[in-house]
CSV table of C-alpha atoms and ligand atoms in Angstrom, one decimal:
chain,number,residue,atom,x,y,z
T,133,UNK,CA,53.8,81.3,-65.4
T,134,UNK,CA,53.3,80.1,-61.9
T,135,UNK,CA,53.1,82.9,-59.3
T,136,UNK,CA,55.2,81.7,-56.3
T,137,UNK,CA,53.6,78.2,-56.3
T,138,UNK,CA,55.4,77.4,-53.0
T,139,UNK,CA,53.3,80.0,-51.2
T,140,UNK,CA,50.1,78.1,-52.2
T,141,UNK,CA,51.0,75.1,-50.0
T,142,UNK,CA,51.3,74.6,-46.3
T,143,UNK,CA,54.8,74.2,-44.9
T,144,UNK,CA,56.0,70.6,-44.9
T,145,UNK,CA,53.7,69.3,-47.6
T,146,UNK,CA,55.4,67.1,-50.2
T,147,UNK,CA,54.6,64.9,-53.2
T,148,UNK,CA,55.5,61.2,-53.2
T,149,UNK,CA,55.3,58.6,-56.0
T,150,UNK,CA,52.8,55.8,-55.1
T,151,UNK,CA,55.0,53.2,-56.7
T,152,UNK,CA,58.7,54.0,-56.0
T,153,UNK,CA,58.3,56.5,-53.1
T,154,UNK,CA,60.3,59.2,-55.0
T,155,UNK,CA,59.6,62.3,-52.9
T,156,UNK,CA,59.8,65.9,-54.0
T,157,UNK,CA,58.5,69.4,-52.9
T,158,UNK,CA,54.9,70.5,-53.4
T,159,UNK,CA,54.5,71.4,-57.0
T,160,UNK,CA,51.1,72.0,-58.7
T,161,UNK,CA,52.1,70.8,-62.2
T,162,UNK,CA,53.8,67.5,-61.2
T,163,UNK,CA,51.4,64.6,-61.9
T,164,UNK,CA,53.7,61.8,-62.9
T,165,UNK,CA,56.8,60.5,-61.1
T,166,UNK,CA,59.9,61.6,-63.0
T,167,UNK,CA,61.6,58.3,-62.0
T,168,UNK,CA,59.0,55.7,-62.8
T,169,UNK,CA,56.0,57.4,-64.4
T,170,UNK,CA,53.4,56.4,-61.8
T,171,UNK,CA,51.0,58.8,-60.1
T,172,UNK,CA,52.0,61.1,-57.3
T,173,UNK,CA,50.2,61.6,-54.0
T,174,UNK,CA,50.2,64.5,-51.5
T,175,UNK,CA,51.9,63.8,-48.2
T,176,UNK,CA,50.8,66.0,-45.3
T,177,UNK,CA,53.3,67.2,-42.7
T,178,UNK,CA,53.9,64.6,-39.9
T,179,UNK,CA,52.5,66.9,-37.2
T,180,UNK,CA,49.3,68.8,-37.3
T,181,UNK,CA,47.5,71.2,-34.9
T,182,UNK,CA,44.0,70.3,-36.1
T,183,UNK,CA,41.4,70.2,-33.3
T,184,UNK,CA,37.8,69.0,-33.6
T,185,UNK,CA,36.6,71.7,-31.1
T,186,UNK,CA,38.2,74.5,-33.1
T,187,UNK,CA,37.0,73.1,-36.4
T,188,UNK,CA,33.4,72.6,-35.2
T,189,UNK,CA,33.0,76.3,-34.7
T,190,UNK,CA,33.3,76.6,-38.5
T,191,UNK,CA,30.6,75.9,-41.1
T,192,UNK,CA,30.2,72.1,-41.8
T,193,UNK,CA,32.0,71.4,-45.1
T,194,UNK,CA,35.3,71.0,-46.9
T,195,UNK,CA,37.0,74.1,-45.4
T,196,UNK,CA,36.1,73.2,-41.8
T,197,UNK,CA,39.1,70.9,-42.0
T,198,UNK,CA,41.5,73.7,-43.2
T,199,UNK,CA,44.5,72.4,-41.2
T,200,UNK,CA,44.1,69.0,-42.7
T,201,UNK,CA,44.2,70.4,-46.3
T,202,UNK,CA,47.5,71.1,-48.0
T,203,UNK,CA,46.8,74.8,-48.9
T,204,UNK,CA,48.3,77.4,-46.8
T,205,UNK,CA,46.1,79.4,-44.5
T,206,UNK,CA,46.7,82.6,-46.5
T,207,UNK,CA,45.0,81.2,-49.7
T,208,UNK,CA,41.5,82.5,-50.1
T,209,UNK,CA,39.3,79.6,-51.2
T,210,UNK,CA,37.0,79.7,-54.2
T,211,UNK,CA,34.0,78.1,-52.4
T,212,UNK,CA,30.2,77.7,-52.5
T,213,UNK,CA,30.0,75.9,-49.2
T,214,UNK,CA,30.6,72.5,-50.7
T,215,UNK,CA,30.6,69.4,-48.6
T,216,UNK,CA,28.7,69.4,-45.3
T,217,UNK,CA,26.3,66.9,-46.9
T,218,UNK,CA,23.8,64.9,-44.9
T,219,UNK,CA,24.5,61.5,-43.4
T,220,UNK,CA,21.1,59.9,-43.6
T,221,UNK,CA,20.0,56.7,-41.8
T,222,UNK,CA,18.2,54.3,-44.0
T,223,UNK,CA,16.2,52.2,-41.5
T,224,UNK,CA,13.5,51.2,-43.9
T,225,UNK,CA,15.8,49.4,-46.3
T,226,UNK,CA,18.6,48.4,-44.0
T,227,UNK,CA,19.4,47.9,-40.3
T,228,UNK,CA,20.2,50.7,-37.8
T,229,UNK,CA,23.8,51.7,-38.3
T,230,UNK,CA,23.6,51.9,-42.1
T,231,UNK,CA,23.8,55.5,-43.5
T,232,UNK,CA,23.8,57.1,-46.9
T,233,UNK,CA,26.2,60.0,-47.3
T,234,UNK,CA,24.2,62.1,-49.8
T,235,UNK,CA,26.7,63.8,-52.1
T,236,UNK,CA,23.9,64.9,-54.3
T,237,UNK,CA,23.5,67.8,-51.8
T,238,UNK,CA,26.6,69.5,-53.1
T,239,UNK,CA,26.3,72.8,-55.0
T,240,UNK,CA,26.5,71.2,-58.4
T,241,UNK,CA,25.0,67.9,-57.3
T,242,UNK,CA,28.0,65.6,-56.9
T,243,UNK,CA,31.0,65.0,-54.7
T,244,UNK,CA,33.2,66.4,-57.5
T,245,UNK,CA,32.6,69.8,-55.9
T,246,UNK,CA,34.8,68.8,-52.9
T,247,UNK,CA,37.8,68.4,-55.2
T,248,UNK,CA,36.9,71.2,-57.4
T,249,UNK,CA,36.9,73.9,-54.7
T,250,UNK,CA,40.5,72.9,-53.9
T,251,UNK,CA,41.6,72.5,-57.6
T,252,UNK,CA,40.1,75.7,-58.8
T,253,UNK,CA,41.5,77.6,-55.8
T,254,UNK,CA,45.0,76.4,-56.9
T,255,UNK,CA,44.3,77.2,-60.6
T,256,UNK,CA,43.3,80.7,-59.6
T,257,UNK,CA,46.5,81.2,-57.5
T,258,UNK,CA,48.6,80.0,-60.4
T,259,UNK,CA,47.3,82.8,-62.7
T,260,UNK,CA,46.4,80.4,-65.6
T,261,UNK,CA,43.8,81.3,-68.2
T,262,UNK,CA,41.5,78.4,-67.3
T,263,UNK,CA,41.1,74.7,-66.5
T,264,UNK,CA,40.5,71.6,-68.6
T,265,UNK,CA,38.9,68.3,-67.7
T,266,UNK,CA,37.9,65.1,-69.4
T,267,UNK,CA,34.6,63.9,-67.9
T,268,UNK,CA,31.7,61.5,-67.9
T,269,UNK,CA,29.7,64.6,-66.9
T,270,UNK,CA,29.9,65.5,-63.2
T,271,UNK,CA,33.5,66.7,-63.3
T,272,UNK,CA,32.5,68.9,-66.3
T,273,UNK,CA,29.5,70.3,-64.4
T,274,UNK,CA,31.6,71.0,-61.3
T,275,UNK,CA,34.6,72.5,-63.1
T,276,UNK,CA,32.3,74.7,-65.2
T,277,UNK,CA,30.6,76.1,-62.2
T,278,UNK,CA,33.7,76.7,-60.1
T,279,UNK,CA,35.6,78.1,-63.0
T,280,UNK,CA,32.8,80.6,-63.6
T,281,UNK,CA,33.0,81.6,-60.0
T,282,UNK,CA,36.7,82.1,-60.2
T,283,UNK,CA,36.6,84.0,-63.5
T,284,UNK,CA,38.5,81.3,-65.3
T,285,UNK,CA,37.8,79.6,-68.7
T,286,UNK,CA,36.7,76.0,-68.6
T,287,UNK,CA,37.3,73.4,-71.4
T,288,UNK,CA,35.5,70.1,-71.0
T,289,UNK,CA,36.3,67.0,-73.1
T,290,UNK,CA,33.4,64.6,-73.2
T,291,UNK,CA,32.6,61.2,-74.8
T,292,UNK,CA,30.1,61.9,-77.6
T,293,UNK,CA,26.7,60.6,-76.6
T,294,UNK,CA,28.0,59.3,-73.2
T,295,UNK,CA,27.0,62.1,-70.9
T,296,UNK,CA,23.8,62.2,-68.9
T,297,UNK,CA,21.5,65.2,-69.9
T,298,UNK,CA,21.5,67.1,-66.6
T,299,UNK,CA,25.3,67.2,-66.5
T,300,UNK,CA,25.7,68.4,-70.1
T,301,UNK,CA,23.1,71.0,-69.4
T,302,UNK,CA,25.1,72.3,-66.4
T,303,UNK,CA,28.3,72.5,-68.4
T,304,UNK,CA,26.4,74.6,-71.0
T,305,UNK,CA,24.7,76.7,-68.4
T,306,UNK,CA,28.0,77.7,-66.8
T,307,UNK,CA,29.6,78.5,-70.1
T,308,UNK,CA,32.2,75.8,-70.5
T,309,UNK,CA,33.7,75.2,-73.9
T,310,UNK,CA,32.6,71.7,-74.9
T,311,UNK,CA,34.8,69.4,-77.0
T,312,UNK,CA,33.3,66.0,-77.9
T,313,UNK,CA,35.5,63.0,-78.8
T,314,UNK,CA,34.3,59.8,-80.4
T,315,UNK,CA,34.7,56.9,-78.0
T,316,UNK,CA,34.4,56.3,-74.3
T,317,UNK,CA,35.6,58.4,-71.3
T,318,UNK,CA,39.0,56.8,-71.4
T,319,UNK,CA,39.7,58.3,-74.9
T,320,UNK,CA,38.6,61.7,-73.7
T,321,UNK,CA,41.0,61.5,-70.7
T,322,UNK,CA,43.8,60.3,-73.0
T,323,UNK,CA,43.3,63.4,-75.1
T,324,UNK,CA,43.6,65.8,-72.2
T,325,UNK,CA,46.4,63.9,-70.7
T,326,UNK,CA,48.5,64.0,-73.9
T,327,UNK,CA,47.9,67.6,-74.5
T,328,UNK,CA,48.6,69.0,-71.0
T,329,UNK,CA,50.6,66.4,-69.1
T,330,UNK,CA,52.8,65.0,-71.9
T,331,UNK,CA,53.1,68.0,-74.2
T,332,UNK,CA,53.5,70.4,-71.2
T,333,UNK,CA,50.8,72.9,-72.2
T,334,UNK,CA,50.4,75.3,-69.3
T,335,UNK,CA,47.7,77.8,-70.2
T,336,UNK,CA,45.0,75.4,-68.9
T,337,UNK,CA,45.3,73.7,-65.5
T,338,UNK,CA,44.1,70.0,-65.7
T,339,UNK,CA,41.7,68.9,-63.0
T,340,UNK,CA,41.2,65.2,-63.6
T,341,UNK,CA,41.8,62.9,-60.7
T,342,UNK,CA,45.4,62.2,-61.7
T,343,UNK,CA,45.8,65.7,-60.2
T,344,UNK,CA,46.6,64.8,-56.6
T,345,UNK,CA,45.7,68.2,-55.3
T,346,UNK,CA,42.1,67.8,-56.4
T,347,UNK,CA,41.8,64.6,-54.5
T,348,UNK,CA,42.8,66.5,-51.3
T,349,UNK,CA,39.4,68.1,-51.4
T,350,UNK,CA,37.7,64.8,-51.8
T,351,UNK,CA,39.3,63.3,-48.7
T,352,UNK,CA,37.2,65.6,-46.6
T,353,UNK,CA,34.3,63.1,-47.1
T,354,UNK,CA,36.1,60.9,-44.5
T,355,UNK,CA,36.5,63.8,-42.1
T,356,UNK,CA,32.8,64.6,-42.2
T,357,UNK,CA,31.8,61.0,-41.6
T,358,UNK,CA,34.0,60.9,-38.4
T,359,UNK,CA,32.9,64.4,-37.4
T,360,UNK,CA,29.2,63.2,-37.4
T,361,UNK,CA,29.5,59.6,-36.1
T,362,UNK,CA,32.3,60.6,-33.7
T,363,UNK,CA,34.1,57.4,-34.7
T,364,UNK,CA,35.0,55.7,-37.9
T,365,UNK,CA,32.4,53.3,-39.4
T,366,UNK,CA,33.2,49.6,-40.0
T,367,UNK,CA,32.6,49.8,-43.8
T,368,UNK,CA,32.5,52.4,-46.5
T,369,UNK,CA,31.0,51.5,-49.9
T,370,UNK,CA,32.1,53.7,-52.8
T,371,UNK,CA,31.0,53.5,-56.5
T,372,UNK,CA,34.3,53.3,-58.4
T,373,UNK,CA,34.9,54.7,-61.9
T,374,UNK,CA,38.3,56.4,-62.3
T,375,UNK,CA,39.0,55.4,-58.7
T,376,UNK,CA,40.0,58.8,-57.4
T,377,UNK,CA,37.3,59.1,-54.8
T,378,UNK,CA,37.8,55.8,-53.0
T,379,UNK,CA,41.6,56.5,-52.9
T,380,UNK,CA,40.9,60.0,-51.5
T,381,UNK,CA,38.4,58.9,-48.9
T,382,UNK,CA,40.8,56.2,-47.7
T,383,UNK,CA,43.6,58.8,-47.5
T,384,UNK,CA,41.4,60.9,-45.4
T,385,UNK,CA,40.8,58.2,-42.8
T,386,UNK,CA,44.5,57.2,-42.8
T,387,UNK,CA,45.5,60.8,-42.1
T,388,UNK,CA,43.1,61.0,-39.2
T,389,UNK,CA,44.6,57.8,-37.9
T,390,UNK,CA,48.2,58.9,-38.3
T,391,UNK,CA,47.4,62.2,-36.5
T,392,UNK,CA,45.9,60.2,-33.6
T,393,UNK,CA,42.4,61.7,-34.3
T,394,UNK,CA,40.8,58.2,-34.6
T,395,UNK,CA,42.0,54.9,-33.3
T,396,UNK,CA,40.9,52.4,-35.9
T,397,UNK,CA,40.2,52.4,-39.6
T,398,UNK,CA,37.2,51.3,-41.7
T,399,UNK,CA,37.3,48.8,-44.5
T,400,UNK,CA,36.8,50.2,-48.0
T,401,UNK,CA,34.6,48.4,-50.5
T,402,UNK,CA,34.8,49.5,-54.1
T,403,UNK,CA,31.7,48.8,-56.2
T,404,UNK,CA,31.7,48.6,-60.0
T,405,UNK,CA,29.1,47.8,-62.6
T,406,UNK,CA,29.5,44.3,-64.1
T,407,UNK,CA,30.1,45.7,-67.6
T,408,UNK,CA,32.7,48.2,-66.4
T,409,UNK,CA,34.6,46.3,-63.7
T,410,UNK,CA,38.3,46.5,-64.4
T,411,UNK,CA,39.2,46.8,-60.8
T,412,UNK,CA,37.0,43.9,-59.7
T,413,UNK,CA,38.8,41.8,-62.3
T,414,UNK,CA,42.2,43.0,-61.3
T,415,UNK,CA,41.5,42.4,-57.6
T,416,UNK,CA,40.0,38.9,-58.2
T,417,UNK,CA,43.1,37.8,-60.3
T,418,UNK,CA,45.4,39.4,-57.7
T,419,UNK,CA,47.1,41.0,-60.7
T,420,UNK,CA,49.7,43.8,-60.3
T,421,UNK,CA,48.8,45.2,-63.7
T,422,UNK,CA,45.4,46.7,-64.6
T,423,UNK,CA,43.0,44.3,-66.4
T,424,UNK,CA,41.5,47.1,-68.5
T,425,UNK,CA,38.2,46.9,-70.3
T,426,UNK,CA,38.2,48.3,-73.8
T,427,UNK,CA,34.4,48.9,-74.2
T,428,UNK,CA,32.8,49.5,-70.8
T,429,UNK,CA,29.0,49.1,-70.8
T,430,UNK,CA,26.6,50.1,-68.0
T,431,UNK,CA,23.6,52.5,-67.5
T,432,UNK,CA,25.6,54.1,-64.8
T,433,UNK,CA,27.5,56.5,-67.0
T,434,UNK,CA,29.5,58.1,-64.2
T,435,UNK,CA,31.3,54.8,-63.6
T,436,UNK,CA,31.4,53.7,-67.3
T,437,UNK,CA,35.2,53.6,-67.3
T,438,UNK,CA,37.5,50.8,-68.5
T,439,UNK,CA,41.0,52.1,-67.6
T,440,UNK,CA,40.7,53.9,-64.2
T,441,UNK,CA,43.7,56.2,-64.0
T,442,UNK,CA,43.9,55.8,-60.2
T,443,UNK,CA,43.8,52.0,-60.4
T,444,UNK,CA,46.9,51.5,-58.4
T,445,UNK,CA,46.0,54.0,-55.7
T,446,UNK,CA,42.6,52.3,-55.4
T,447,UNK,CA,44.0,48.8,-55.2
T,448,UNK,CA,46.4,49.9,-52.4
T,449,UNK,CA,43.5,51.6,-50.6
T,450,UNK,CA,41.3,48.5,-50.6
T,451,UNK,CA,44.3,46.3,-49.8
T,452,UNK,CA,45.5,48.4,-46.9
T,453,UNK,CA,42.0,48.7,-45.4
T,454,UNK,CA,41.4,45.0,-45.7
T,455,UNK,CA,38.4,45.7,-47.9
T,456,UNK,CA,37.4,44.3,-51.3
T,457,UNK,CA,35.8,45.1,-54.7
T,458,UNK,CA,32.4,43.8,-55.8
T,459,UNK,CA,30.5,44.1,-59.0
T,460,UNK,CA,26.7,44.6,-59.5
T,461,UNK,CA,24.5,44.3,-62.5
T,462,UNK,CA,22.5,47.2,-64.1
T,463,UNK,CA,19.3,45.5,-62.8
T,464,UNK,CA,20.7,45.5,-59.3
T,465,UNK,CA,21.6,49.2,-59.7
T,466,UNK,CA,18.1,50.1,-60.9
T,467,UNK,CA,16.5,48.1,-58.0
T,468,UNK,CA,18.7,50.0,-55.4
T,469,UNK,CA,18.0,53.3,-57.1
T,470,UNK,CA,14.3,52.5,-56.8
T,471,UNK,CA,14.4,51.4,-53.2
T,472,UNK,CA,16.4,54.5,-52.1
T,473,UNK,CA,13.9,56.7,-53.9
T,474,UNK,CA,10.6,54.9,-52.9
T,475,UNK,CA,11.4,53.9,-49.3
T,476,UNK,CA,13.8,56.5,-48.1
T,477,UNK,CA,13.1,59.6,-50.3
T,478,UNK,CA,16.7,59.7,-51.5
T,479,UNK,CA,17.0,60.5,-55.2
T,480,UNK,CA,20.3,59.5,-56.7
T,481,UNK,CA,21.7,58.9,-60.2
T,482,UNK,CA,22.5,55.3,-61.3
T,483,UNK,CA,26.2,55.3,-60.4
T,484,UNK,CA,25.4,56.4,-56.9
T,485,UNK,CA,22.9,53.5,-56.4
T,486,UNK,CA,25.8,51.1,-57.0
T,487,UNK,CA,26.9,51.6,-53.3
T,488,UNK,CA,23.6,50.2,-52.0
T,489,UNK,CA,23.6,47.5,-54.6
T,490,UNK,CA,27.2,46.6,-53.6
T,491,UNK,CA,26.2,46.6,-49.9
T,492,UNK,CA,23.4,44.1,-50.7
T,493,UNK,CA,25.9,42.0,-52.7
T,494,UNK,CA,28.4,42.0,-49.9
T,495,UNK,CA,25.7,40.9,-47.4
T,496,UNK,CA,24.8,38.0,-49.7
T,497,UNK,CA,28.5,37.0,-50.0
T,498,UNK,CA,29.0,37.3,-46.2
T,499,UNK,CA,31.6,40.0,-46.6
T,500,UNK,CA,29.7,42.3,-44.2
T,501,UNK,CA,27.2,41.7,-41.5
T,502,UNK,CA,23.9,43.5,-41.0
T,503,UNK,CA,24.8,45.1,-37.7
T,504,UNK,CA,28.1,46.7,-38.8
T,505,UNK,CA,28.2,50.5,-39.0
T,506,UNK,CA,28.2,51.1,-42.7
T,507,UNK,CA,28.3,54.2,-44.9
T,508,UNK,CA,27.1,54.1,-48.5
T,509,UNK,CA,28.4,57.0,-50.5
T,510,UNK,CA,25.7,58.3,-52.8
T,511,UNK,CA,27.9,60.2,-55.2
T,512,UNK,CA,25.4,62.2,-57.3
T,513,UNK,CA,21.8,63.6,-57.5
T,514,UNK,CA,18.9,62.0,-59.4
T,515,UNK,CA,18.3,65.0,-61.6
T,516,UNK,CA,21.7,64.5,-63.3
T,517,UNK,CA,20.2,61.7,-65.4
T,518,UNK,CA,16.5,62.2,-66.0
T,519,UNK,CA,16.5,60.0,-69.1
T,520,UNK,CA,17.3,56.8,-67.1
T,521,UNK,CA,14.5,57.7,-64.8
T,522,UNK,CA,12.0,58.0,-67.7
T,523,UNK,CA,13.2,54.7,-69.1
T,524,UNK,CA,13.0,52.6,-66.0
T,525,UNK,CA,10.3,54.2,-63.8
T,526,UNK,CA,6.7,54.1,-64.9
T,527,UNK,CA,4.0,56.5,-63.7
T,528,UNK,CA,2.1,55.6,-60.6
T,529,UNK,CA,3.3,52.0,-60.6
B,818,PLP,C1,32.8,60.7,-60.7
B,818,PLP,C2,31.7,59.9,-60.2
B,818,PLP,C3,31.9,58.6,-59.7
B,818,PLP,C4,33.2,57.9,-59.8
B,818,PLP,O1,34.2,58.4,-59.0
B,818,PLP,P1,35.7,58.1,-59.3
B,818,PLP,O2,36.5,59.0,-58.4
B,818,PLP,O3,35.9,58.4,-60.8
B,818,PLP,O4,35.9,56.6,-59.0
B,818,PLP,C5,30.8,57.9,-59.2
B,818,PLP,N1,29.6,58.4,-59.1
B,818,PLP,C6,29.4,59.7,-59.6
B,818,PLP,C7,28.0,60.2,-59.5
B,818,PLP,C8,30.4,60.4,-60.1
B,818,PLP,O5,30.2,61.7,-60.5
B,819,ZN,ZN1,58.0,56.6,-59.0
């Protein structure tokens, strides 16, 4: 089935288990460690000829950092110019030095496009019929759009009634096949995982965030922050659901550091909604097994996840970076969404507002100070979830 999969990847790229360090060659279909069953991560070659000067002659976005991505230079990307999103200072609601990285400016309106351009490019090179994802909505919207562009089928597995209207509309618009399951996101993910990963079905390539190759696209968010600020920030706040993004962003910073392209590292702060905070709980109890939540509840549907598949990666990211996890209430999320919208003109969906809410919580708790250089990742666009806006925002108030 796979057309010379080794030619897809850059020389020297390997896969390593995040728990037992078992290492093997780059392989698009290996998601779980054959020794211990934990997740795999992509390891880039120890040497790299990346140069900011060369890169900056290219368009600002994911593929500007081509040498830092694991795909070989011969692979033609399936791209819509994703990434290259604005880093916006928010001086009316915070001190100088606080920025919002507005991922709503991506082609389908969320950071998922960064991972999808890489994931779909691999799927296309493999010669599969299509791709499959479980999703709270944005992964489905992104996969549907990029699959359409690549001429691949797209199957999305969604929690019935748990997907914001804008995201569902995008999946329909781009012609995805929609399968609804009763239950929360975690059950939808389980379904896809069993089918593809455990039963070894290989006609559809899975692009959830247990796929380490997809996360390679998402790490470019770190590259862009450094590219613009010309140094790493002190703190990065990231809304955490399945925990792939915070892991990927940290990996990006670490790789820049390992290649000598930056000389210090930021602290990563993961933000979860109070009713869906398995990692906040796990972190607080210093547990080495996940304290899952059976019925996650929050208005922020993109982070309504009780069993984050990347939980161990995220714990390690936060631990290595000497960061922490904080939780915020739905009221705090709505307040932050309102302030971003009314004082700064930045329209985000509820999950994205969690990073500002988390920053405010961290200030209160004395975890960060006001003058630190801080980036708040605003993961998705306001239009994703018009119903929440109608519910919480009144006309001309
Ligand atoms: C997917 C998503 C998240 C959560 O990202 P994870 O990688 O699952 O932690 C947060 N916000 C938005 C808008 C998303 O689409
Ligand atoms: Zn292992």
